[in-house]
PDB file of C-alpha atoms in Angstrom:
ATOM      1  CA  MET A  19     -25.096  45.673  34.226  1.00  0.00           C
ATOM      2  CA  ILE A  20     -23.004  45.521  37.333  1.00  0.00           C
ATOM      3  CA  TYR A  21     -23.834  43.234  40.198  1.00  0.00           C
ATOM      4  CA  LEU A  22     -23.224  44.509  43.674  1.00  0.00           C
ATOM      5  CA  LYS A  23     -22.459  41.547  46.049  1.00  0.00           C
ATOM      6  CA  THR A  24     -23.656  41.370  49.638  1.00  0.00           C
ATOM      7  CA  PRO A  25     -21.360  40.920  52.715  1.00  0.00           C
ATOM      8  CA  GLU A  26     -22.414  37.299  52.376  1.00  0.00           C
ATOM      9  CA  GLN A  27     -21.969  36.653  49.040  1.00  0.00           C
ATOM     10  CA  ILE A  28     -18.445  38.259  49.205  1.00  0.00           C
ATOM     11  CA  GLU A  29     -17.489  35.802  52.134  1.00  0.00           C
ATOM     12  CA  ALA A  30     -18.492  32.813  49.698  1.00  0.00           C
ATOM     13  CA  MET A  31     -16.274  34.441  47.065  1.00  0.00           C
ATOM     14  CA  LYS A  32     -13.377  34.618  49.546  1.00  0.00           C
ATOM     15  CA  GLU A  33     -13.419  30.559  49.474  1.00  0.00           C
ATOM     16  CA  ALA A  34     -13.395  30.582  45.638  1.00  0.00           C
ATOM     17  CA  GLY A  35     -10.790  33.118  45.749  1.00  0.00           C
ATOM     18  CA  ARG A  36      -8.643  31.045  48.504  1.00  0.00           C
ATOM     19  CA  ILE A  37      -8.687  27.936  46.239  1.00  0.00           C
ATOM     20  CA  SER A  38      -7.972  29.869  43.167  1.00  0.00           C
ATOM     21  CA  ALA A  39      -4.702  31.271  45.003  1.00  0.00           C
ATOM     22  CA  LYS A  40      -3.815  27.943  46.510  1.00  0.00           C
ATOM     23  CA  VAL A  41      -3.542  26.490  43.156  1.00  0.00           C
ATOM     24  CA  LEU A  42      -1.790  29.243  41.713  1.00  0.00           C
ATOM     25  CA  ARG A  43       0.870  29.087  44.471  1.00  0.00           C
ATOM     26  CA  LEU A  44       1.407  25.390  44.178  1.00  0.00           C
ATOM     27  CA  VAL A  45       1.534  25.230  40.635  1.00  0.00           C
ATOM     28  CA  GLY A  46       4.053  28.384  40.366  1.00  0.00           C
ATOM     29  CA  ALA A  47       5.993  26.458  42.850  1.00  0.00           C
ATOM     30  CA  ALA A  48       6.400  23.373  40.471  1.00  0.00           C
ATOM     31  CA  VAL A  49       7.666  25.636  37.866  1.00  0.00           C
ATOM     32  CA  GLU A  50      11.120  24.793  36.694  1.00  0.00           C
ATOM     33  CA  PRO A  51      13.392  23.818  33.691  1.00  0.00           C
ATOM     34  CA  GLY A  52      12.351  20.879  31.680  1.00  0.00           C
ATOM     35  CA  ILE A  53       8.556  20.736  32.827  1.00  0.00           C
ATOM     36  CA  SER A  54       5.801  21.093  30.350  1.00  0.00           C
ATOM     37  CA  THR A  55       2.837  23.441  30.410  1.00  0.00           C
ATOM     38  CA  LYS A  56       0.697  20.454  30.082  1.00  0.00           C
ATOM     39  CA  GLU A  57       2.146  18.931  33.388  1.00  0.00           C
ATOM     40  CA  LEU A  58       1.338  22.135  35.056  1.00  0.00           C
ATOM     41  CA  ASP A  59      -2.099  21.874  33.982  1.00  0.00           C
ATOM     42  CA  ALA A  60      -2.586  18.582  35.078  1.00  0.00           C
ATOM     43  CA  MET A  61      -1.296  19.465  38.324  1.00  0.00           C
ATOM     44  CA  ALA A  62      -3.613  22.110  38.579  1.00  0.00           C
ATOM     45  CA  GLU A  63      -6.619  20.296  37.723  1.00  0.00           C
ATOM     46  CA  ARG A  64      -5.718  17.741  40.693  1.00  0.00           C
ATOM     47  CA  LEU A  65      -5.351  20.343  42.988  1.00  0.00           C
ATOM     48  CA  PHE A  66      -8.937  21.940  42.024  1.00  0.00           C
ATOM     49  CA  LYS A  67     -10.505  18.626  42.582  1.00  0.00           C
ATOM     50  CA  ALA A  68      -8.935  17.946  45.802  1.00  0.00           C
ATOM     51  CA  GLU A  69     -10.176  21.134  47.186  1.00  0.00           C
ATOM     52  CA  GLY A  70     -13.807  20.390  45.834  1.00  0.00           C
ATOM     53  CA  ALA A  71     -13.795  23.105  42.991  1.00  0.00           C
ATOM     54  CA  LYS A  72     -13.723  22.983  39.515  1.00  0.00           C
ATOM     55  CA  PRO A  73     -10.955  24.362  37.443  1.00  0.00           C
ATOM     56  CA  GLY A  74     -13.126  27.499  36.100  1.00  0.00           C
ATOM     57  CA  PHE A  75     -11.446  28.128  32.677  1.00  0.00           C
ATOM     58  CA  LYS A  76     -11.933  24.506  31.619  1.00  0.00           C
ATOM     59  CA  GLY A  77     -14.789  24.492  29.215  1.00  0.00           C
ATOM     60  CA  TYR A  78     -15.239  28.344  29.381  1.00  0.00           C
ATOM     61  CA  GLY A  79     -16.252  29.531  25.911  1.00  0.00           C
ATOM     62  CA  GLY A  80     -14.539  26.258  25.014  1.00  0.00           C
ATOM     63  CA  PHE A  81     -11.090  26.759  26.342  1.00  0.00           C
ATOM     64  CA  PRO A  82      -9.502  23.285  26.831  1.00  0.00           C
ATOM     65  CA  GLY A  83      -6.927  23.705  29.879  1.00  0.00           C
ATOM     66  CA  SER A  84      -7.537  23.991  33.722  1.00  0.00           C
ATOM     67  CA  ILE A  85      -4.882  26.894  33.532  1.00  0.00           C
ATOM     68  CA  CYS A  86      -4.026  29.729  31.081  1.00  0.00           C
ATOM     69  CA  ALA A  87      -0.348  29.041  30.588  1.00  0.00           C
ATOM     70  CA  SER A  88       1.647  31.838  28.547  1.00  0.00           C
ATOM     71  CA  VAL A  89       5.479  31.834  28.039  1.00  0.00           C
ATOM     72  CA  ASN A  90       7.676  34.759  27.278  1.00  0.00           C
ATOM     73  CA  ASN A  91       5.932  36.896  24.582  1.00  0.00           C
ATOM     74  CA  GLN A  92       2.693  35.249  25.047  1.00  0.00           C
ATOM     75  CA  ILE A  93       0.607  37.724  27.036  1.00  0.00           C
ATOM     76  CA  VAL A  94      -2.320  35.548  27.778  1.00  0.00           C
ATOM     77  CA  HIS A  95      -4.739  32.436  27.029  1.00  0.00           C
ATOM     78  CA  GLY A  96      -1.806  30.038  26.091  1.00  0.00           C
ATOM     79  CA  ILE A  97      -3.286  26.558  25.893  1.00  0.00           C
ATOM     80  CA  PRO A  98      -1.351  23.991  27.816  1.00  0.00           C
ATOM     81  CA  SER A  99       0.808  21.445  25.791  1.00  0.00           C
ATOM     82  CA  LYS A 100       3.037  18.505  25.883  1.00  0.00           C
ATOM     83  CA  LYS A 101       5.145  20.401  23.315  1.00  0.00           C
ATOM     84  CA  THR A 102       5.512  23.379  25.307  1.00  0.00           C
ATOM     85  CA  ILE A 103       8.851  22.636  27.876  1.00  0.00           C
ATOM     86  CA  LEU A 104       9.917  25.607  29.880  1.00  0.00           C
ATOM     87  CA  HIS A 105      13.792  26.422  29.776  1.00  0.00           C
ATOM     88  CA  GLU A 106      16.139  28.229  32.177  1.00  0.00           C
ATOM     89  CA  GLY A 107      15.532  32.059  31.744  1.00  0.00           C
ATOM     90  CA  ASP A 108      12.015  31.576  30.296  1.00  0.00           C
ATOM     91  CA  ILE A 109       8.848  33.455  32.197  1.00  0.00           C
ATOM     92  CA  ILE A 110       5.442  32.137  32.346  1.00  0.00           C
ATOM     93  CA  SER A 111       2.290  33.501  33.143  1.00  0.00           C
ATOM     94  CA  ILE A 112      -0.129  31.348  34.794  1.00  0.00           C
ATOM     95  CA  ASP A 113      -3.676  32.318  35.313  1.00  0.00           C
ATOM     96  CA  THR A 114      -5.995  29.970  37.480  1.00  0.00           C
ATOM     97  CA  GLY A 115      -9.693  30.275  38.014  1.00  0.00           C
ATOM     98  CA  ALA A 116     -11.529  28.311  40.789  1.00  0.00           C
ATOM     99  CA  LEU A 117     -15.481  27.558  40.496  1.00  0.00           C
ATOM    100  CA  LEU A 118     -17.078  26.835  43.716  1.00  0.00           C
ATOM    101  CA  ASP A 119     -20.651  26.743  44.673  1.00  0.00           C
ATOM    102  CA  GLY A 120     -21.224  29.041  41.548  1.00  0.00           C
ATOM    103  CA  TRP A 121     -18.694  31.834  42.543  1.00  0.00           C
ATOM    104  CA  TYR A 122     -15.479  32.365  40.731  1.00  0.00           C
ATOM    105  CA  GLY A 123     -12.048  33.054  42.001  1.00  0.00           C
ATOM    106  CA  ASP A 124      -9.716  34.404  39.326  1.00  0.00           C
ATOM    107  CA  ASN A 125      -5.913  35.338  39.847  1.00  0.00           C
ATOM    108  CA  ALA A 126      -2.610  35.047  37.738  1.00  0.00           C
ATOM    109  CA  TRP A 127       1.014  35.574  38.321  1.00  0.00           C
ATOM    110  CA  THR A 128       4.182  35.413  36.351  1.00  0.00           C
ATOM    111  CA  TYR A 129       7.020  33.255  37.269  1.00  0.00           C
ATOM    112  CA  PRO A 130      10.680  33.178  36.164  1.00  0.00           C
ATOM    113  CA  VAL A 131      11.960  29.812  35.275  1.00  0.00           C
ATOM    114  CA  GLY A 132      15.487  29.712  36.906  1.00  0.00           C
ATOM    115  CA  GLU A 133      17.284  32.853  36.646  1.00  0.00           C
ATOM    116  CA  VAL A 134      16.514  35.473  34.221  1.00  0.00           C
ATOM    117  CA  THR A 135      18.000  38.688  32.787  1.00  0.00           C
ATOM    118  CA  PRO A 136      17.942  41.801  34.865  1.00  0.00           C
ATOM    119  CA  GLU A 137      15.722  43.494  32.292  1.00  0.00           C
ATOM    120  CA  VAL A 138      13.317  40.697  32.471  1.00  0.00           C
ATOM    121  CA  GLN A 139      13.194  40.685  36.205  1.00  0.00           C
ATOM    122  CA  ARG A 140      12.482  44.437  36.285  1.00  0.00           C
ATOM    123  CA  LEU A 141       9.761  43.651  34.177  1.00  0.00           C
ATOM    124  CA  LEU A 142       8.157  41.232  36.614  1.00  0.00           C
ATOM    125  CA  GLU A 143       8.859  43.742  39.432  1.00  0.00           C
ATOM    126  CA  VAL A 144       7.363  46.650  37.936  1.00  0.00           C
ATOM    127  CA  THR A 145       4.203  44.684  36.626  1.00  0.00           C
ATOM    128  CA  GLU A 146       3.521  43.107  39.962  1.00  0.00           C
ATOM    129  CA  GLN A 147       3.980  46.718  41.936  1.00  0.00           C
ATOM    130  CA  SER A 148       1.622  48.107  39.363  1.00  0.00           C
ATOM    131  CA  MET A 149      -1.071  45.632  40.327  1.00  0.00           C
ATOM    132  CA  TRP A 150      -0.681  46.388  43.967  1.00  0.00           C
ATOM    133  CA  ASN A 151      -1.099  50.209  42.834  1.00  0.00           C
ATOM    134  CA  GLY A 152      -4.084  49.205  41.247  1.00  0.00           C
ATOM    135  CA  LEU A 153      -5.534  47.466  44.073  1.00  0.00           C
ATOM    136  CA  GLU A 154      -4.881  49.978  46.489  1.00  0.00           C
ATOM    137  CA  ALA A 155      -6.736  52.518  44.134  1.00  0.00           C
ATOM    138  CA  ALA A 156      -9.798  50.151  44.154  1.00  0.00           C
ATOM    139  CA  LYS A 157     -11.910  51.660  46.900  1.00  0.00           C
ATOM    140  CA  ALA A 158     -15.291  53.134  47.530  1.00  0.00           C
ATOM    141  CA  GLY A 159     -15.525  56.871  46.329  1.00  0.00           C
ATOM    142  CA  ASN A 160     -12.702  56.433  43.790  1.00  0.00           C
ATOM    143  CA  HIS A 161     -13.241  55.894  39.997  1.00  0.00           C
ATOM    144  CA  LEU A 162     -12.135  53.158  37.403  1.00  0.00           C
ATOM    145  CA  GLY A 163     -10.018  55.909  35.808  1.00  0.00           C
ATOM    146  CA  ASP A 164      -8.094  56.032  39.294  1.00  0.00           C
ATOM    147  CA  ILE A 165      -7.232  52.466  39.024  1.00  0.00           C
ATOM    148  CA  GLY A 166      -5.907  52.843  35.301  1.00  0.00           C
ATOM    149  CA  THR A 167      -3.883  55.695  36.162  1.00  0.00           C
ATOM    150  CA  ALA A 168      -2.617  53.995  39.277  1.00  0.00           C
ATOM    151  CA  VAL A 169      -1.512  50.840  37.266  1.00  0.00           C
ATOM    152  CA  GLU A 170       0.006  52.480  34.194  1.00  0.00           C
ATOM    153  CA  HIS A 171       2.161  55.172  36.332  1.00  0.00           C
ATOM    154  CA  LEU A 172       5.065  52.664  37.115  1.00  0.00           C
ATOM    155  CA  ALA A 173       4.888  51.298  33.309  1.00  0.00           C
ATOM    156  CA  HIS A 174       5.499  54.562  31.590  1.00  0.00           C
ATOM    157  CA  LYS A 175       8.234  55.373  34.368  1.00  0.00           C
ATOM    158  CA  ASN A 176      10.036  52.484  33.243  1.00  0.00           C
ATOM    159  CA  HIS A 177       9.301  52.459  29.443  1.00  0.00           C
ATOM    160  CA  LEU A 178       7.513  49.416  29.336  1.00  0.00           C
ATOM    161  CA  GLY A 179       4.393  48.770  26.866  1.00  0.00           C
ATOM    162  CA  VAL A 180       0.730  48.679  28.593  1.00  0.00           C
ATOM    163  CA  VAL A 181      -1.248  46.537  26.829  1.00  0.00           C
ATOM    164  CA  ARG A 182      -4.681  48.288  26.275  1.00  0.00           C
ATOM    165  CA  GLU A 183      -7.063  45.869  24.547  1.00  0.00           C
ATOM    166  CA  LEU A 184      -6.884  43.278  27.528  1.00  0.00           C
ATOM    167  CA  VAL A 185      -8.153  44.759  30.644  1.00  0.00           C
ATOM    168  CA  GLY A 186      -9.651  43.641  34.072  1.00  0.00           C
ATOM    169  CA  HIS A 187     -13.238  42.805  34.896  1.00  0.00           C
ATOM    170  CA  GLY A 188     -15.947  42.243  37.299  1.00  0.00           C
ATOM    171  CA  ILE A 189     -16.112  39.268  38.983  1.00  0.00           C
ATOM    172  CA  GLY A 190     -18.844  37.091  40.625  1.00  0.00           C
ATOM    173  CA  ARG A 191     -21.229  34.417  39.435  1.00  0.00           C
ATOM    174  CA  ASP A 192     -19.513  34.710  36.042  1.00  0.00           C
ATOM    175  CA  MET A 193     -15.906  34.704  35.471  1.00  0.00           C
ATOM    176  CA  HIS A 194     -16.058  38.144  33.405  1.00  0.00           C
ATOM    177  CA  GLU A 195     -18.919  40.593  34.877  1.00  0.00           C
ATOM    178  CA  GLU A 196     -18.970  44.322  33.680  1.00  0.00           C
ATOM    179  CA  PRO A 197     -17.231  46.615  34.157  1.00  0.00           C
ATOM    180  CA  ASN A 198     -14.401  46.395  32.301  1.00  0.00           C
ATOM    181  CA  VAL A 199     -11.221  47.650  34.205  1.00  0.00           C
ATOM    182  CA  PRO A 200      -8.457  49.143  31.890  1.00  0.00           C
ATOM    183  CA  ASN A 201      -4.890  49.296  32.945  1.00  0.00           C
ATOM    184  CA  TYR A 202      -4.991  53.222  32.079  1.00  0.00           C
ATOM    185  CA  GLY A 203      -7.114  56.085  32.522  1.00  0.00           C
ATOM    186  CA  LEU A 204      -7.351  59.415  33.881  1.00  0.00           C
ATOM    187  CA  LYS A 205      -7.564  60.129  37.550  1.00  0.00           C
ATOM    188  CA  HIS A 206     -11.235  60.919  38.788  1.00  0.00           C
ATOM    189  CA  PHE A 207     -13.062  59.558  35.463  1.00  0.00           C
ATOM    190  CA  GLY A 208     -14.904  56.568  34.610  1.00  0.00           C
ATOM    191  CA  ARG A 209     -17.557  54.627  36.627  1.00  0.00           C
ATOM    192  CA  LYS A 210     -17.571  55.521  40.204  1.00  0.00           C
ATOM    193  CA  LEU A 211     -16.481  52.829  42.625  1.00  0.00           C
ATOM    194  CA  VAL A 212     -19.051  51.677  45.332  1.00  0.00           C
ATOM    195  CA  ALA A 213     -18.966  49.095  48.087  1.00  0.00           C
ATOM    196  CA  GLY A 214     -20.262  45.523  46.673  1.00  0.00           C
ATOM    197  CA  MET A 215     -18.126  45.557  43.421  1.00  0.00           C
ATOM    198  CA  CYS A 216     -15.931  42.755  42.899  1.00  0.00           C
ATOM    199  CA  LEU A 217     -13.117  43.212  40.510  1.00  0.00           C
ATOM    200  CA  ALA A 218     -10.320  41.234  39.141  1.00  0.00           C
ATOM    201  CA  ILE A 219      -7.382  43.975  38.285  1.00  0.00           C
ATOM    202  CA  GLU A 220      -4.660  42.545  35.736  1.00  0.00           C
ATOM    203  CA  PRO A 221      -2.193  44.612  34.453  1.00  0.00           C
ATOM    204  CA  MET A 222      -0.225  43.329  31.288  1.00  0.00           C
ATOM    205  CA  PHE A 223       2.843  44.922  30.469  1.00  0.00           C
ATOM    206  CA  THR A 224       5.485  44.326  27.835  1.00  0.00           C
ATOM    207  CA  LEU A 225       9.480  45.314  26.903  1.00  0.00           C
ATOM    208  CA  GLY A 226       8.397  46.398  23.818  1.00  0.00           C
ATOM    209  CA  SER A 227       5.127  47.721  21.586  1.00  0.00           C
ATOM    210  CA  ARG A 228       2.213  47.545  23.627  1.00  0.00           C
ATOM    211  CA  LYS A 229       0.346  45.911  20.307  1.00  0.00           C
ATOM    212  CA  ILE A 230      -1.042  42.506  20.474  1.00  0.00           C
ATOM    213  CA  ALA A 231      -1.441  39.859  17.838  1.00  0.00           C
ATOM    214  CA  TYR A 232      -4.542  37.107  18.020  1.00  0.00           C
ATOM    215  CA  HIS A 233      -3.612  33.607  17.250  1.00  0.00           C
ATOM    216  CA  ASP A 234      -5.384  30.817  14.958  1.00  0.00           C
ATOM    217  CA  ASP A 235      -6.311  28.798  17.871  1.00  0.00           C
ATOM    218  CA  GLY A 236      -8.592  31.730  18.883  1.00  0.00           C
ATOM    219  CA  TRP A 237      -7.218  32.062  22.181  1.00  0.00           C
ATOM    220  CA  LEU A 238      -3.406  32.683  22.340  1.00  0.00           C
ATOM    221  CA  ILE A 239      -2.409  36.642  22.364  1.00  0.00           C
ATOM    222  CA  THR A 240       0.930  37.707  22.013  1.00  0.00           C
ATOM    223  CA  THR A 241       3.059  40.887  21.529  1.00  0.00           C
ATOM    224  CA  ILE A 242       3.126  42.075  17.889  1.00  0.00           C
ATOM    225  CA  ASP A 243       7.249  42.459  18.285  1.00  0.00           C
ATOM    226  CA  GLY A 244       7.936  39.530  20.043  1.00  0.00           C
ATOM    227  CA  SER A 245       9.155  41.244  23.044  1.00  0.00           C
ATOM    228  CA  TRP A 246       8.275  39.663  26.340  1.00  0.00           C
ATOM    229  CA  SER A 247       5.160  40.317  28.512  1.00  0.00           C
ATOM    230  CA  ALA A 248       4.354  39.623  32.232  1.00  0.00           C
ATOM    231  CA  HIS A 249       0.866  39.435  33.853  1.00  0.00           C
ATOM    232  CA  PHE A 250      -0.316  39.777  37.381  1.00  0.00           C
ATOM    233  CA  GLU A 251      -3.749  39.662  38.540  1.00  0.00           C
ATOM    234  CA  LYS A 252      -5.896  39.606  41.744  1.00  0.00           C
ATOM    235  CA  SER A 253      -9.505  40.017  42.615  1.00  0.00           C
ATOM    236  CA  VAL A 254     -10.907  42.148  45.207  1.00  0.00           C
ATOM    237  CA  ALA A 255     -14.074  43.245  46.745  1.00  0.00           C
ATOM    238  CA  ILE A 256     -14.927  46.782  47.713  1.00  0.00           C
ATOM    239  CA  THR A 257     -16.460  47.500  51.023  1.00  0.00           C
ATOM    240  CA  ASP A 258     -17.414  50.280  53.219  1.00  0.00           C
ATOM    241  CA  GLU A 259     -14.592  49.159  55.502  1.00  0.00           C
ATOM    242  CA  GLY A 260     -11.964  48.934  52.901  1.00  0.00           C
ATOM    243  CA  THR A 261     -10.736  46.662  50.034  1.00  0.00           C
ATOM    244  CA  ILE A 262     -10.745  43.076  50.707  1.00  0.00           C
ATOM    245  CA  VAL A 263      -8.214  40.801  48.354  1.00  0.00           C
ATOM    246  CA  LEU A 264     -10.305  37.691  47.577  1.00  0.00           C
ATOM    247  CA  THR A 265      -7.805  35.749  45.745  1.00  0.00           C
ATOM    248  CA  THR A 266      -5.601  35.036  48.918  1.00  0.00           C
ATOM    249  CA  GLU A 267      -4.670  32.407  51.495  1.00  0.00           C
ATOM    250  CA  PRO A 268      -4.295  32.378  55.272  1.00  0.00           C
ATOM    251  CA  GLY A 269      -0.670  33.310  56.208  1.00  0.00           C
ATOM    252  CA  TYR A 270      -0.218  34.851  52.494  1.00  0.00           C
ATOM    253  CA  GLU A 271      -2.258  37.913  53.161  1.00  0.00           C
ATOM    254  CA  ARG A 272      -0.719  41.182  51.894  1.00  0.00           C
ATOM    255  CA  PRO A 273      -2.876  44.175  52.862  1.00  0.00           C
ATOM    256  CA  VAL A 274      -3.668  47.043  50.518  1.00  0.00           C
ATOM    257  CA  GLY A 275      -4.699  50.789  51.010  1.00  0.00           C
TER     258      GLY A 275
END
């Protein structure tokens, strides 16, 4: 069932989104060679608490971390660890979720650790732009397939793998609500988008195969061939007046549509 949000509820979600975006930005700024993903996780937990919010991921389905920290060929759901030390040339996807007054904010970004190769830089740039393309397609009157088409276009043009098993989602009182938002699709197909829908749009592209591997911890998902992967995500609200990016901060806004 899809839960449409009222304008008042969307305003409440903006605050959860702001906190999630702030934590992501500040933790991302701390990414450097030599730091562990556990240190980044501890920083995120302190920041959430300072904002009066809870880390929405911690305990969610039993997940032990305050963030997901996925390095290089790890696509999503990497558990922060003291043993995972970042090195020059790595990349790390950091996913943060804030829980405030019963509402979730969810976003992710993939950061370079120091200097990365041109190929990896292209992966980051194309995946990010594809996210923005998907956000632009998320407007009343369009369909879920329009989002998927917009997201996958640049990936195919740049010969990147589009992960299909992992998708975006609705968001609100629950972290993951209906509908699923695939990163592929056909124009004008799928459920019609209407005002009140709140969606998390999150392309995951790879430098090689799009196929994935699940790991024994029950969380980590990697590329099956070891190729590196990038992941970008923002949550939006669809309104009659246009698309609102929920996971953003004052001074850091970027309009869509």
